[in-house]
């Protein structure tokens, strides 16, 4: 039987978002839903993302290319809200092609001409800014994401469409370098060389040209024609520039808000599926109220193989946080949750944070905008389960304690858990 969100009476546009700080397993869910989608569209972030798909032929990690690319009939769109390193995109296409994934530019892979471009100078600036921050560093992926979005806002950015317009490209790179070199040189950052930058971007542009299009228009027309559009979030709601744990966030609207501005689709009814891990993880710096330390953290990291798919960094691990999940679910307009990695919790004690004790001694169930590093979570404890659940495919087949844990998550978050993932494989799913 099809899961409820794949049944034909559903709204045509679905958005999948990570609920906390990313790495919730969106890739697998998108891959699953892409079976029924005409388009899969990325709306934000860049190659800071790492979406892992486990296919019958093995594991594939995608950074920029949307997760529908492994489905033959699906068109994949990198929307205008994404920041694109064109050199990385070309390398990613090569890597996927070597793995047998069929990519036809302009056919099953399209990139918005309005998407902004990441160049080497952005990476240099990313590292330089992090060094300057010292102890308060964000722990970015170092891929130039923040500086590229910064230049977009400062109105000196380059757009993908510039790459296929030689005259515009020369003028745009010259203006960009003029602005940046004015402070790069005094700051000790490498000077941007206009000629080599133009040459590099022109070469990438020539290769990507068939894919560089007005994708907003394409998507608007597709929607009016009743085609199914699946919008793929990157990172997670708590990394959202405005609603996340600022300043320890990424530089785009990773929550559902970005789904319209980052694709060119007009606001319309959207089904929102939130992806939450059965516990919590975070990569990079910043507050994480339910974080474990010591042996418990190490055990969970090993059990869940919690190492970043884009950068390989060990992820920080902790308990399920219903305060954070409820907040993100409300901001993102989540209709239902997919709970991932339930199998990983085998043999662990189960606890759910249900409130935060504030420094003044009071308790809140609301997500504070400040001083999150000073709250103390209040937990409910639940009995654990020792059974291997990776082969379970039915709700009734889960151990009673695992079911009670999922029900407690629903109770404390106020969100329905309709789908549970019990392993990385496509088939390791329980639909209730
Ligand atoms: P940036 O996006 O590289 O600027 O990094 C900002 C913060 O977002 C850092 O804490 C990163 O670790 C985190 N981050 C960025 N992309 C991802 C992702 O795809 N998954 C998890 N964390 C991410």
Tab-separated table of N, CA and C in Angstrom, residues 8-164:
chain	number	residue	atom	x	y	z
A	8	UNK	N	-3.059	9.645	-4.187
A	8	UNK	CA	-3.338	10.623	-5.226
A	8	UNK	C	-4.080	11.882	-4.793
A	9	UNK	N	-4.763	11.863	-3.653
A	9	UNK	CA	-5.489	13.071	-3.282
A	9	UNK	C	-4.583	14.098	-2.593
A	10	UNK	N	-3.297	13.808	-2.492
A	10	UNK	CA	-2.406	14.757	-1.830
A	10	UNK	C	-2.210	16.005	-2.680
A	11	UNK	N	-1.795	17.080	-2.009
A	11	UNK	CA	-1.454	18.303	-2.739
A	11	UNK	C	-0.268	18.028	-3.654
A	12	UNK	N	-0.183	18.735	-4.752
A	12	UNK	CA	0.864	18.411	-5.715
A	12	UNK	C	2.275	18.816	-5.283
A	13	UNK	N	2.413	19.757	-4.363
A	13	UNK	CA	3.762	20.173	-3.993
A	13	UNK	C	4.075	19.754	-2.561
A	14	UNK	N	5.186	19.097	-2.408
A	14	UNK	CA	5.609	18.608	-1.102
A	14	UNK	C	6.996	19.149	-0.815
A	15	UNK	N	7.207	19.574	0.420
A	15	UNK	CA	8.538	20.053	0.805
A	15	UNK	C	9.047	19.173	1.943
A	16	UNK	N	10.278	18.741	1.827
A	16	UNK	CA	10.890	17.908	2.869
A	16	UNK	C	11.979	18.729	3.562
A	17	UNK	N	11.833	18.892	4.877
A	17	UNK	CA	12.844	19.682	5.611
A	17	UNK	C	13.414	18.894	6.783
A	18	UNK	N	14.654	19.165	7.091
A	18	UNK	CA	15.280	18.644	8.300
A	18	UNK	C	14.824	19.493	9.469
A	19	UNK	N	14.533	18.829	10.598
A	19	UNK	CA	13.910	19.547	11.706
A	19	UNK	C	14.921	20.232	12.624
A	20	UNK	N	16.078	19.627	12.810
A	20	UNK	CA	17.050	20.260	13.728
A	20	UNK	C	18.198	20.869	12.930
A	21	UNK	N	19.419	20.310	13.078
A	21	UNK	CA	20.588	20.943	12.476
A	21	UNK	C	21.089	20.189	11.245
A	22	UNK	N	20.199	19.540	10.536
A	22	UNK	CA	20.607	18.819	9.327
A	22	UNK	C	21.004	17.390	9.642
A	23	UNK	N	21.317	16.645	8.586
A	23	UNK	CA	21.765	15.252	8.706
A	23	UNK	C	20.698	14.333	9.271
A	24	UNK	N	19.435	14.662	9.053
A	24	UNK	CA	18.352	13.829	9.592
A	24	UNK	C	18.045	12.635	8.696
A	25	UNK	N	18.617	12.617	7.509
A	25	UNK	CA	18.325	11.517	6.584
A	25	UNK	C	17.309	11.922	5.527
A	26	UNK	N	17.366	13.192	5.125
A	26	UNK	CA	16.420	13.686	4.106
A	26	UNK	C	16.613	12.966	2.775
A	27	UNK	N	17.877	12.679	2.442
A	27	UNK	CA	18.188	12.068	1.138
A	27	UNK	C	17.357	10.823	0.901
A	28	UNK	N	17.303	9.964	1.910
A	28	UNK	CA	16.554	8.715	1.749
A	28	UNK	C	15.060	8.988	1.561
A	29	UNK	N	14.535	9.934	2.324
A	29	UNK	CA	13.095	10.214	2.226
A	29	UNK	C	12.775	10.834	0.872
A	30	UNK	N	13.633	11.747	0.419
A	30	UNK	CA	13.409	12.371	-0.897
A	30	UNK	C	13.467	11.287	-1.977
A	31	UNK	N	14.455	10.428	-1.847
A	31	UNK	CA	14.610	9.357	-2.838
A	31	UNK	C	13.329	8.525	-2.910
A	32	UNK	N	12.782	8.243	-1.765
A	32	UNK	CA	11.558	7.460	-1.634
A	32	UNK	C	10.384	8.187	-2.301
A	33	UNK	N	10.250	9.487	-1.986
A	33	UNK	CA	9.129	10.253	-2.524
A	33	UNK	C	9.322	10.588	-3.998
A	34	UNK	N	10.592	10.634	-4.430
A	34	UNK	CA	10.882	11.006	-5.820
A	34	UNK	C	10.308	9.999	-6.800
A	35	UNK	N	10.033	8.797	-6.303
A	35	UNK	CA	9.453	7.768	-7.169
A	35	UNK	C	8.169	8.289	-7.813
A	36	UNK	N	7.530	9.247	-7.153
A	36	UNK	CA	6.227	9.731	-7.601
A	36	UNK	C	6.274	11.195	-8.061
A	37	UNK	N	7.489	11.766	-8.191
A	37	UNK	CA	7.597	13.204	-8.476
A	37	UNK	C	8.053	13.457	-9.909
A	38	UNK	N	7.551	14.547	-10.484
A	38	UNK	CA	8.045	14.958	-11.799
A	38	UNK	C	9.308	15.804	-11.650
A	39	UNK	N	9.346	16.608	-10.584
A	39	UNK	CA	10.502	17.466	-10.332
A	39	UNK	C	10.984	17.299	-8.895
A	40	UNK	N	12.292	17.309	-8.702
A	40	UNK	CA	12.860	17.434	-7.361
A	40	UNK	C	13.721	18.694	-7.382
A	41	UNK	N	13.464	19.595	-6.437
A	41	UNK	CA	14.063	20.926	-6.506
A	41	UNK	C	14.788	21.286	-5.208
A	42	UNK	N	16.035	21.719	-5.311
A	42	UNK	CA	16.752	22.264	-4.145
A	42	UNK	C	16.503	23.764	-4.085
A	43	UNK	N	16.298	24.298	-2.885
A	43	UNK	CA	16.019	25.736	-2.789
A	43	UNK	C	17.045	26.532	-2.012
A	44	UNK	N	17.951	25.877	-1.335
A	44	UNK	CA	18.898	26.668	-0.551
A	44	UNK	C	20.159	25.897	-0.245
A	45	UNK	N	21.103	26.591	0.367
A	45	UNK	CA	22.383	25.974	0.704
A	45	UNK	C	23.220	25.787	-0.548
A	46	UNK	N	24.265	25.008	-0.425
A	46	UNK	CA	25.138	24.770	-1.571
A	46	UNK	C	25.789	23.420	-1.394
A	47	UNK	N	27.096	23.350	-1.674
A	47	UNK	CA	27.745	22.047	-1.510
A	47	UNK	C	28.262	21.857	-0.078
A	48	UNK	N	27.699	22.638	0.847
A	48	UNK	CA	27.851	22.332	2.277
A	48	UNK	C	26.979	21.129	2.646
A	49	UNK	N	25.966	20.856	1.826
A	49	UNK	CA	25.053	19.748	2.116
A	49	UNK	C	25.666	18.429	1.669
A	50	UNK	N	25.270	17.362	2.333
A	50	UNK	CA	25.685	16.029	1.906
A	50	UNK	C	24.490	15.116	2.068
A	51	UNK	N	23.856	14.769	0.956
A	51	UNK	CA	22.664	13.921	1.025
A	51	UNK	C	23.040	12.507	0.601
A	52	UNK	N	22.941	11.593	1.549
A	52	UNK	CA	23.385	10.218	1.288
A	52	UNK	C	22.214	9.364	0.833
A	53	UNK	N	22.395	8.685	-0.274
A	53	UNK	CA	21.396	7.726	-0.737
A	53	UNK	C	22.025	6.349	-0.724
A	54	UNK	N	21.278	5.380	-0.240
A	54	UNK	CA	21.789	4.013	-0.290
A	54	UNK	C	20.968	3.262	-1.329
A	55	UNK	N	21.605	2.968	-2.446
A	55	UNK	CA	20.924	2.318	-3.567
A	55	UNK	C	21.347	0.864	-3.619
A	56	UNK	N	20.638	0.077	-4.385
A	56	UNK	CA	21.055	-1.332	-4.504
A	56	UNK	C	22.525	-1.439	-4.937
A	57	UNK	N	23.025	-0.452	-5.709
A	57	UNK	CA	24.418	-0.498	-6.183
A	57	UNK	C	25.403	0.095	-5.180
A	58	UNK	N	24.926	0.556	-4.041
A	58	UNK	CA	25.834	1.123	-3.034
A	58	UNK	C	25.464	2.554	-2.688
A	59	UNK	N	26.358	3.185	-1.896
A	59	UNK	CA	26.061	4.507	-1.343
A	59	UNK	C	26.472	5.627	-2.311
A	60	UNK	N	25.638	6.657	-2.442
A	60	UNK	CA	25.999	7.837	-3.240
A	60	UNK	C	25.779	9.061	-2.364
A	61	UNK	N	26.773	9.961	-2.344
A	61	UNK	CA	26.593	11.205	-1.590
A	61	UNK	C	26.436	12.354	-2.585
A	62	UNK	N	25.358	13.095	-2.425
A	62	UNK	CA	25.092	14.242	-3.301
A	62	UNK	C	25.326	15.525	-2.515
A	63	UNK	N	25.951	16.500	-3.142
A	63	UNK	CA	26.145	17.783	-2.470
A	63	UNK	C	25.219	18.856	-3.053
A	64	UNK	N	25.209	18.948	-4.372
A	64	UNK	CA	24.427	19.997	-5.033
A	64	UNK	C	23.289	19.429	-5.863
A	65	UNK	N	23.541	18.287	-6.435
A	65	UNK	CA	22.553	17.676	-7.335
A	65	UNK	C	21.388	17.147	-6.491
A	66	UNK	N	20.150	17.491	-6.849
A	66	UNK	CA	19.002	17.016	-6.074
A	66	UNK	C	18.894	15.490	-6.053
A	67	UNK	N	18.289	14.999	-4.983
A	67	UNK	CA	18.288	13.552	-4.728
A	67	UNK	C	17.407	12.747	-5.680
A	68	UNK	N	16.660	13.425	-6.573
A	68	UNK	CA	15.844	12.668	-7.524
A	68	UNK	C	16.642	12.179	-8.719
A	69	UNK	N	17.925	12.516	-8.765
A	69	UNK	CA	18.709	12.247	-9.968
A	69	UNK	C	18.870	10.754	-10.253
A	70	UNK	N	18.716	9.947	-9.219
A	70	UNK	CA	18.856	8.511	-9.446
A	70	UNK	C	17.551	7.875	-9.947
A	71	UNK	N	16.503	8.690	-10.034
A	71	UNK	CA	15.230	8.192	-10.596
A	71	UNK	C	15.163	8.643	-12.050
A	72	UNK	N	14.992	7.729	-12.939
A	72	UNK	CA	15.171	8.052	-14.359
A	72	UNK	C	14.201	9.087	-14.914
A	73	UNK	N	12.964	9.072	-14.430
A	73	UNK	CA	11.969	9.958	-15.044
A	73	UNK	C	11.918	11.337	-14.392
A	74	UNK	N	12.740	11.586	-13.362
A	74	UNK	CA	12.596	12.820	-12.583
A	74	UNK	C	13.506	13.925	-13.102
A	75	UNK	N	12.958	15.141	-13.199
A	75	UNK	CA	13.779	16.298	-13.539
A	75	UNK	C	14.270	16.914	-12.228
A	76	UNK	N	15.544	17.262	-12.192
A	76	UNK	CA	16.143	17.780	-10.965
A	76	UNK	C	16.576	19.216	-11.184
A	77	UNK	N	16.139	20.072	-10.258
A	77	UNK	CA	16.386	21.503	-10.442
A	77	UNK	C	17.169	22.061	-9.251
A	78	UNK	N	18.263	22.744	-9.562
A	78	UNK	CA	18.990	23.495	-8.533
A	78	UNK	C	18.433	24.909	-8.613
A	79	UNK	N	17.653	25.279	-7.609
A	79	UNK	CA	16.880	26.524	-7.673
A	79	UNK	C	17.725	27.766	-7.457
A	80	UNK	N	17.074	28.914	-7.666
A	80	UNK	CA	17.776	30.194	-7.571
A	80	UNK	C	18.307	30.496	-6.174
A	81	UNK	N	17.742	29.844	-5.151
A	81	UNK	CA	18.185	30.124	-3.786
A	81	UNK	C	19.451	29.384	-3.387
A	82	UNK	N	19.932	28.534	-4.275
A	82	UNK	CA	21.140	27.746	-3.977
A	82	UNK	C	22.371	28.557	-4.397
A	83	UNK	N	23.449	28.439	-3.656
A	83	UNK	CA	24.713	29.036	-4.113
A	83	UNK	C	25.548	27.906	-4.723
A	84	UNK	N	25.963	28.121	-5.959
A	84	UNK	CA	26.545	27.031	-6.751
A	84	UNK	C	28.021	27.286	-7.030
A	85	UNK	N	28.849	26.353	-6.625
A	85	UNK	CA	30.251	26.372	-7.044
A	85	UNK	C	30.281	25.575	-8.355
A	86	UNK	N	30.431	26.252	-9.496
A	86	UNK	CA	30.284	25.539	-10.772
A	86	UNK	C	31.367	24.493	-10.990
A	87	UNK	N	32.544	24.723	-10.392
A	87	UNK	CA	33.619	23.740	-10.547
A	87	UNK	C	33.245	22.475	-9.773
A	88	UNK	N	32.721	22.687	-8.567
A	88	UNK	CA	32.288	21.535	-7.767
A	88	UNK	C	31.140	20.808	-8.465
A	89	UNK	N	30.223	21.573	-9.053
A	89	UNK	CA	29.081	20.939	-9.721
A	89	UNK	C	29.569	20.051	-10.874
A	90	UNK	N	30.526	20.554	-11.660
A	90	UNK	CA	31.048	19.746	-12.774
A	90	UNK	C	31.695	18.465	-12.222
A	91	UNK	N	32.461	18.602	-11.131
A	91	UNK	CA	33.132	17.432	-10.549
A	91	UNK	C	32.102	16.441	-10.000
A	92	UNK	N	31.029	16.983	-9.408
A	92	UNK	CA	29.994	16.096	-8.851
A	92	UNK	C	29.284	15.336	-9.977
A	93	UNK	N	29.035	16.021	-11.075
A	93	UNK	CA	28.397	15.358	-12.229
A	93	UNK	C	29.308	14.219	-12.724
A	94	UNK	N	30.630	14.496	-12.794
A	94	UNK	CA	31.577	13.456	-13.234
A	94	UNK	C	31.552	12.262	-12.284
A	95	UNK	N	31.558	12.580	-10.988
A	95	UNK	CA	31.593	11.523	-9.968
A	95	UNK	C	30.343	10.635	-10.074
A	96	UNK	N	29.193	11.294	-10.258
A	96	UNK	CA	27.942	10.529	-10.348
A	96	UNK	C	27.893	9.715	-11.641
A	97	UNK	N	28.397	10.304	-12.714
A	97	UNK	CA	28.405	9.598	-13.996
A	97	UNK	C	29.252	8.336	-13.881
A	98	UNK	N	30.407	8.477	-13.218
A	98	UNK	CA	31.270	7.297	-13.005
A	98	UNK	C	30.550	6.204	-12.235
A	99	UNK	N	29.622	6.626	-11.346
A	99	UNK	CA	28.869	5.642	-10.552
A	99	UNK	C	27.673	5.082	-11.312
A	100	UNK	N	27.549	5.465	-12.569
A	100	UNK	CA	26.465	4.916	-13.387
A	100	UNK	C	25.180	5.720	-13.334
A	101	UNK	N	25.211	6.890	-12.684
A	101	UNK	CA	24.006	7.727	-12.652
A	101	UNK	C	23.961	8.517	-13.961
A	102	UNK	N	22.830	8.442	-14.648
A	102	UNK	CA	22.742	9.086	-15.960
A	102	UNK	C	22.347	10.558	-15.782
A	103	UNK	N	23.247	11.464	-16.176
A	103	UNK	CA	22.919	12.884	-16.060
A	103	UNK	C	22.954	13.514	-17.437
A	104	UNK	N	21.810	14.094	-17.830
A	104	UNK	CA	21.751	14.803	-19.112
A	104	UNK	C	21.403	16.251	-18.812
A	105	UNK	N	22.402	17.106	-19.045
A	105	UNK	CA	22.206	18.519	-18.716
A	105	UNK	C	21.084	19.097	-19.564
A	106	UNK	N	20.195	19.827	-18.894
A	106	UNK	CA	19.063	20.409	-19.621
A	106	UNK	C	17.893	19.442	-19.729
A	107	UNK	N	18.139	18.164	-19.432
A	107	UNK	CA	17.061	17.171	-19.461
A	107	UNK	C	16.678	16.765	-18.043
A	108	UNK	N	17.582	16.016	-17.385
A	108	UNK	CA	17.235	15.621	-16.005
A	108	UNK	C	17.988	16.446	-14.963
A	109	UNK	N	18.805	17.398	-15.383
A	109	UNK	CA	19.439	18.315	-14.427
A	109	UNK	C	19.421	19.737	-14.976
A	110	UNK	N	18.826	20.629	-14.180
A	110	UNK	CA	18.717	22.046	-14.571
A	110	UNK	C	19.190	22.920	-13.415
A	111	UNK	N	19.768	24.060	-13.762
A	111	UNK	CA	20.237	24.992	-12.726
A	111	UNK	C	19.668	26.372	-13.031
A	112	UNK	N	19.203	27.036	-12.005
A	112	UNK	CA	18.635	28.371	-12.225
A	112	UNK	C	19.700	29.342	-12.695
A	113	UNK	N	19.356	30.133	-13.713
A	113	UNK	CA	20.270	31.184	-14.167
A	113	UNK	C	20.414	32.281	-13.108
A	114	UNK	N	19.493	32.299	-12.160
A	114	UNK	CA	19.536	33.320	-11.111
A	114	UNK	C	20.336	32.866	-9.877
A	115	UNK	N	20.729	31.607	-9.844
A	115	UNK	CA	21.474	31.113	-8.673
A	115	UNK	C	22.828	31.813	-8.608
A	116	UNK	N	23.266	32.105	-7.404
A	116	UNK	CA	24.553	32.803	-7.255
A	116	UNK	C	25.722	31.821	-7.245
A	117	UNK	N	26.876	32.375	-7.630
A	117	UNK	CA	28.057	31.550	-7.885
A	117	UNK	C	29.039	31.657	-6.708
A	118	UNK	N	29.586	30.513	-6.310
A	118	UNK	CA	30.672	30.504	-5.329
A	118	UNK	C	31.987	30.413	-6.097
A	119	UNK	N	32.909	31.319	-5.769
A	119	UNK	CA	34.247	31.244	-6.377
A	119	UNK	C	35.281	31.047	-5.256
A	120	UNK	N	36.528	30.817	-5.662
A	120	UNK	CA	37.591	30.558	-4.689
A	120	UNK	C	37.697	31.637	-3.619
A	121	UNK	N	37.448	32.892	-4.008
A	121	UNK	CA	37.552	33.998	-3.051
A	121	UNK	C	36.584	33.815	-1.882
A	122	UNK	N	35.445	33.183	-2.150
A	122	UNK	CA	34.476	32.971	-1.055
A	122	UNK	C	35.000	31.963	-0.043
A	123	UNK	N	35.683	30.949	-0.548
A	123	UNK	CA	36.275	29.960	0.379
A	123	UNK	C	37.363	30.616	1.226
A	124	UNK	N	38.197	31.432	0.568
A	124	UNK	CA	39.261	32.136	1.304
A	124	UNK	C	38.643	32.991	2.411
A	125	UNK	N	37.581	33.691	2.045
A	125	UNK	CA	36.933	34.588	3.009
A	125	UNK	C	36.290	33.800	4.154
A	126	UNK	N	35.728	32.640	3.829
A	126	UNK	CA	35.092	31.782	4.834
A	126	UNK	C	36.126	31.390	5.910
A	127	UNK	N	37.305	30.909	5.464
A	127	UNK	CA	38.358	30.499	6.406
A	127	UNK	C	38.883	31.701	7.199
A	128	UNK	N	39.045	32.810	6.514
A	128	UNK	CA	39.590	34.023	7.138
A	128	UNK	C	38.636	34.511	8.245
A	129	UNK	N	37.327	34.516	7.930
A	129	UNK	CA	36.334	34.978	8.911
A	129	UNK	C	36.308	34.055	10.118
A	130	UNK	N	36.364	32.754	9.862
A	130	UNK	CA	36.351	31.791	10.966
A	130	UNK	C	37.565	32.000	11.871
A	131	UNK	N	38.741	32.223	11.257
A	131	UNK	CA	39.945	32.454	12.063
A	131	UNK	C	39.808	33.695	12.918
A	132	UNK	N	39.229	34.745	12.313
A	132	UNK	CA	39.063	35.995	13.064
A	132	UNK	C	38.136	35.800	14.260
A	133	UNK	N	37.147	34.935	14.104
A	133	UNK	CA	36.186	34.731	15.188
A	133	UNK	C	36.806	34.007	16.374
A	134	UNK	N	37.886	33.284	16.120
A	134	UNK	CA	38.563	32.587	17.222
A	134	UNK	C	37.627	31.666	17.966
A	135	UNK	N	37.487	31.885	19.279
A	135	UNK	CA	36.663	31.007	20.120
A	135	UNK	C	35.192	31.002	19.741
A	136	UNK	N	34.751	32.026	19.044
A	136	UNK	CA	33.321	32.076	18.706
A	136	UNK	C	33.080	31.623	17.270
A	137	UNK	N	34.025	30.859	16.731
A	137	UNK	CA	33.845	30.410	15.343
A	137	UNK	C	32.563	29.565	15.187
A	138	UNK	N	32.019	29.606	13.967
A	138	UNK	CA	30.744	28.914	13.689
A	138	UNK	C	30.981	27.428	13.460
A	139	UNK	N	32.190	27.103	12.969
A	139	UNK	CA	32.421	25.714	12.553
A	139	UNK	C	31.791	25.470	11.194
A	140	UNK	N	31.982	26.404	10.261
A	140	UNK	CA	31.373	26.264	8.925
A	140	UNK	C	32.022	25.099	8.178
A	141	UNK	N	31.437	24.759	7.055
A	141	UNK	CA	32.015	23.700	6.231
A	141	UNK	C	33.216	24.222	5.435
A	142	UNK	N	33.457	25.514	5.486
A	142	UNK	CA	34.615	26.103	4.800
A	142	UNK	C	34.447	26.158	3.280
A	143	UNK	N	33.210	26.057	2.824
A	143	UNK	CA	33.000	25.972	1.374
A	143	UNK	C	32.552	27.283	0.738
A	144	UNK	N	32.629	28.345	1.529
A	144	UNK	CA	32.352	29.666	0.957
A	144	UNK	C	30.883	30.040	0.929
A	145	UNK	N	30.069	29.298	1.665
A	145	UNK	CA	28.615	29.506	1.605
A	145	UNK	C	28.224	30.904	2.118
A	146	UNK	N	28.651	31.224	3.346
A	146	UNK	CA	28.267	32.507	3.958
A	146	UNK	C	28.732	33.692	3.117
A	147	UNK	N	30.015	33.728	2.711
A	147	UNK	CA	30.464	34.862	1.897
A	147	UNK	C	29.715	34.981	0.559
A	148	UNK	N	29.342	33.861	-0.048
A	148	UNK	CA	28.605	33.957	-1.324
A	148	UNK	C	27.227	34.570	-1.096
A	149	UNK	N	26.540	34.123	-0.025
A	149	UNK	CA	25.245	34.737	0.275
A	149	UNK	C	25.432	36.204	0.668
A	150	UNK	N	26.526	36.491	1.361
A	150	UNK	CA	26.804	37.880	1.749
A	150	UNK	C	26.945	38.765	0.512
A	151	UNK	N	27.663	38.284	-0.485
A	151	UNK	CA	27.847	39.073	-1.705
A	151	UNK	C	26.550	39.202	-2.493
A	152	UNK	N	25.708	38.172	-2.379
A	152	UNK	CA	24.394	38.268	-3.030
A	152	UNK	C	23.612	39.432	-2.403
A	153	UNK	N	23.596	39.468	-1.050
A	153	UNK	CA	22.882	40.553	-0.368
A	153	UNK	C	23.539	41.903	-0.619
A	154	UNK	N	24.868	41.892	-0.744
A	154	UNK	CA	25.590	43.154	-0.982
A	154	UNK	C	25.507	43.593	-2.442
A	155	UNK	N	24.862	42.766	-3.252
A	155	UNK	CA	24.616	43.064	-4.667
A	155	UNK	C	25.890	43.182	-5.499
A	156	UNK	N	26.869	42.335	-5.138
A	156	UNK	CA	28.058	42.268	-5.987
A	156	UNK	C	28.294	40.833	-6.473
A	157	UNK	N	27.303	39.974	-6.256
A	157	UNK	CA	27.475	38.559	-6.605
A	157	UNK	C	27.433	38.296	-8.101
A	158	UNK	N	27.945	37.125	-8.464
A	158	UNK	CA	27.878	36.655	-9.850
A	158	UNK	C	26.751	35.635	-9.908
A	159	UNK	N	26.030	35.606	-11.035
A	159	UNK	CA	24.960	34.618	-11.165
A	159	UNK	C	25.304	33.606	-12.249
A	160	UNK	N	24.734	32.425	-12.115
A	160	UNK	CA	25.022	31.360	-13.087
A	160	UNK	C	24.788	31.829	-14.520
A	161	UNK	N	23.737	32.631	-14.716
A	161	UNK	CA	23.435	33.133	-16.063
A	161	UNK	C	24.559	33.990	-16.635
A	162	UNK	N	25.362	34.602	-15.766
A	162	UNK	CA	26.505	35.401	-16.264
A	162	UNK	C	27.510	34.505	-16.990
A	163	UNK	N	27.582	33.246	-16.557
A	163	UNK	CA	28.615	32.344	-17.094
A	163	UNK	C	28.416	32.030	-18.578
A	164	UNK	N	27.168	32.182	-19.032
A	164	UNK	CA	26.923	31.853	-20.450
A	164	UNK	C	26.740	33.126	-21.281
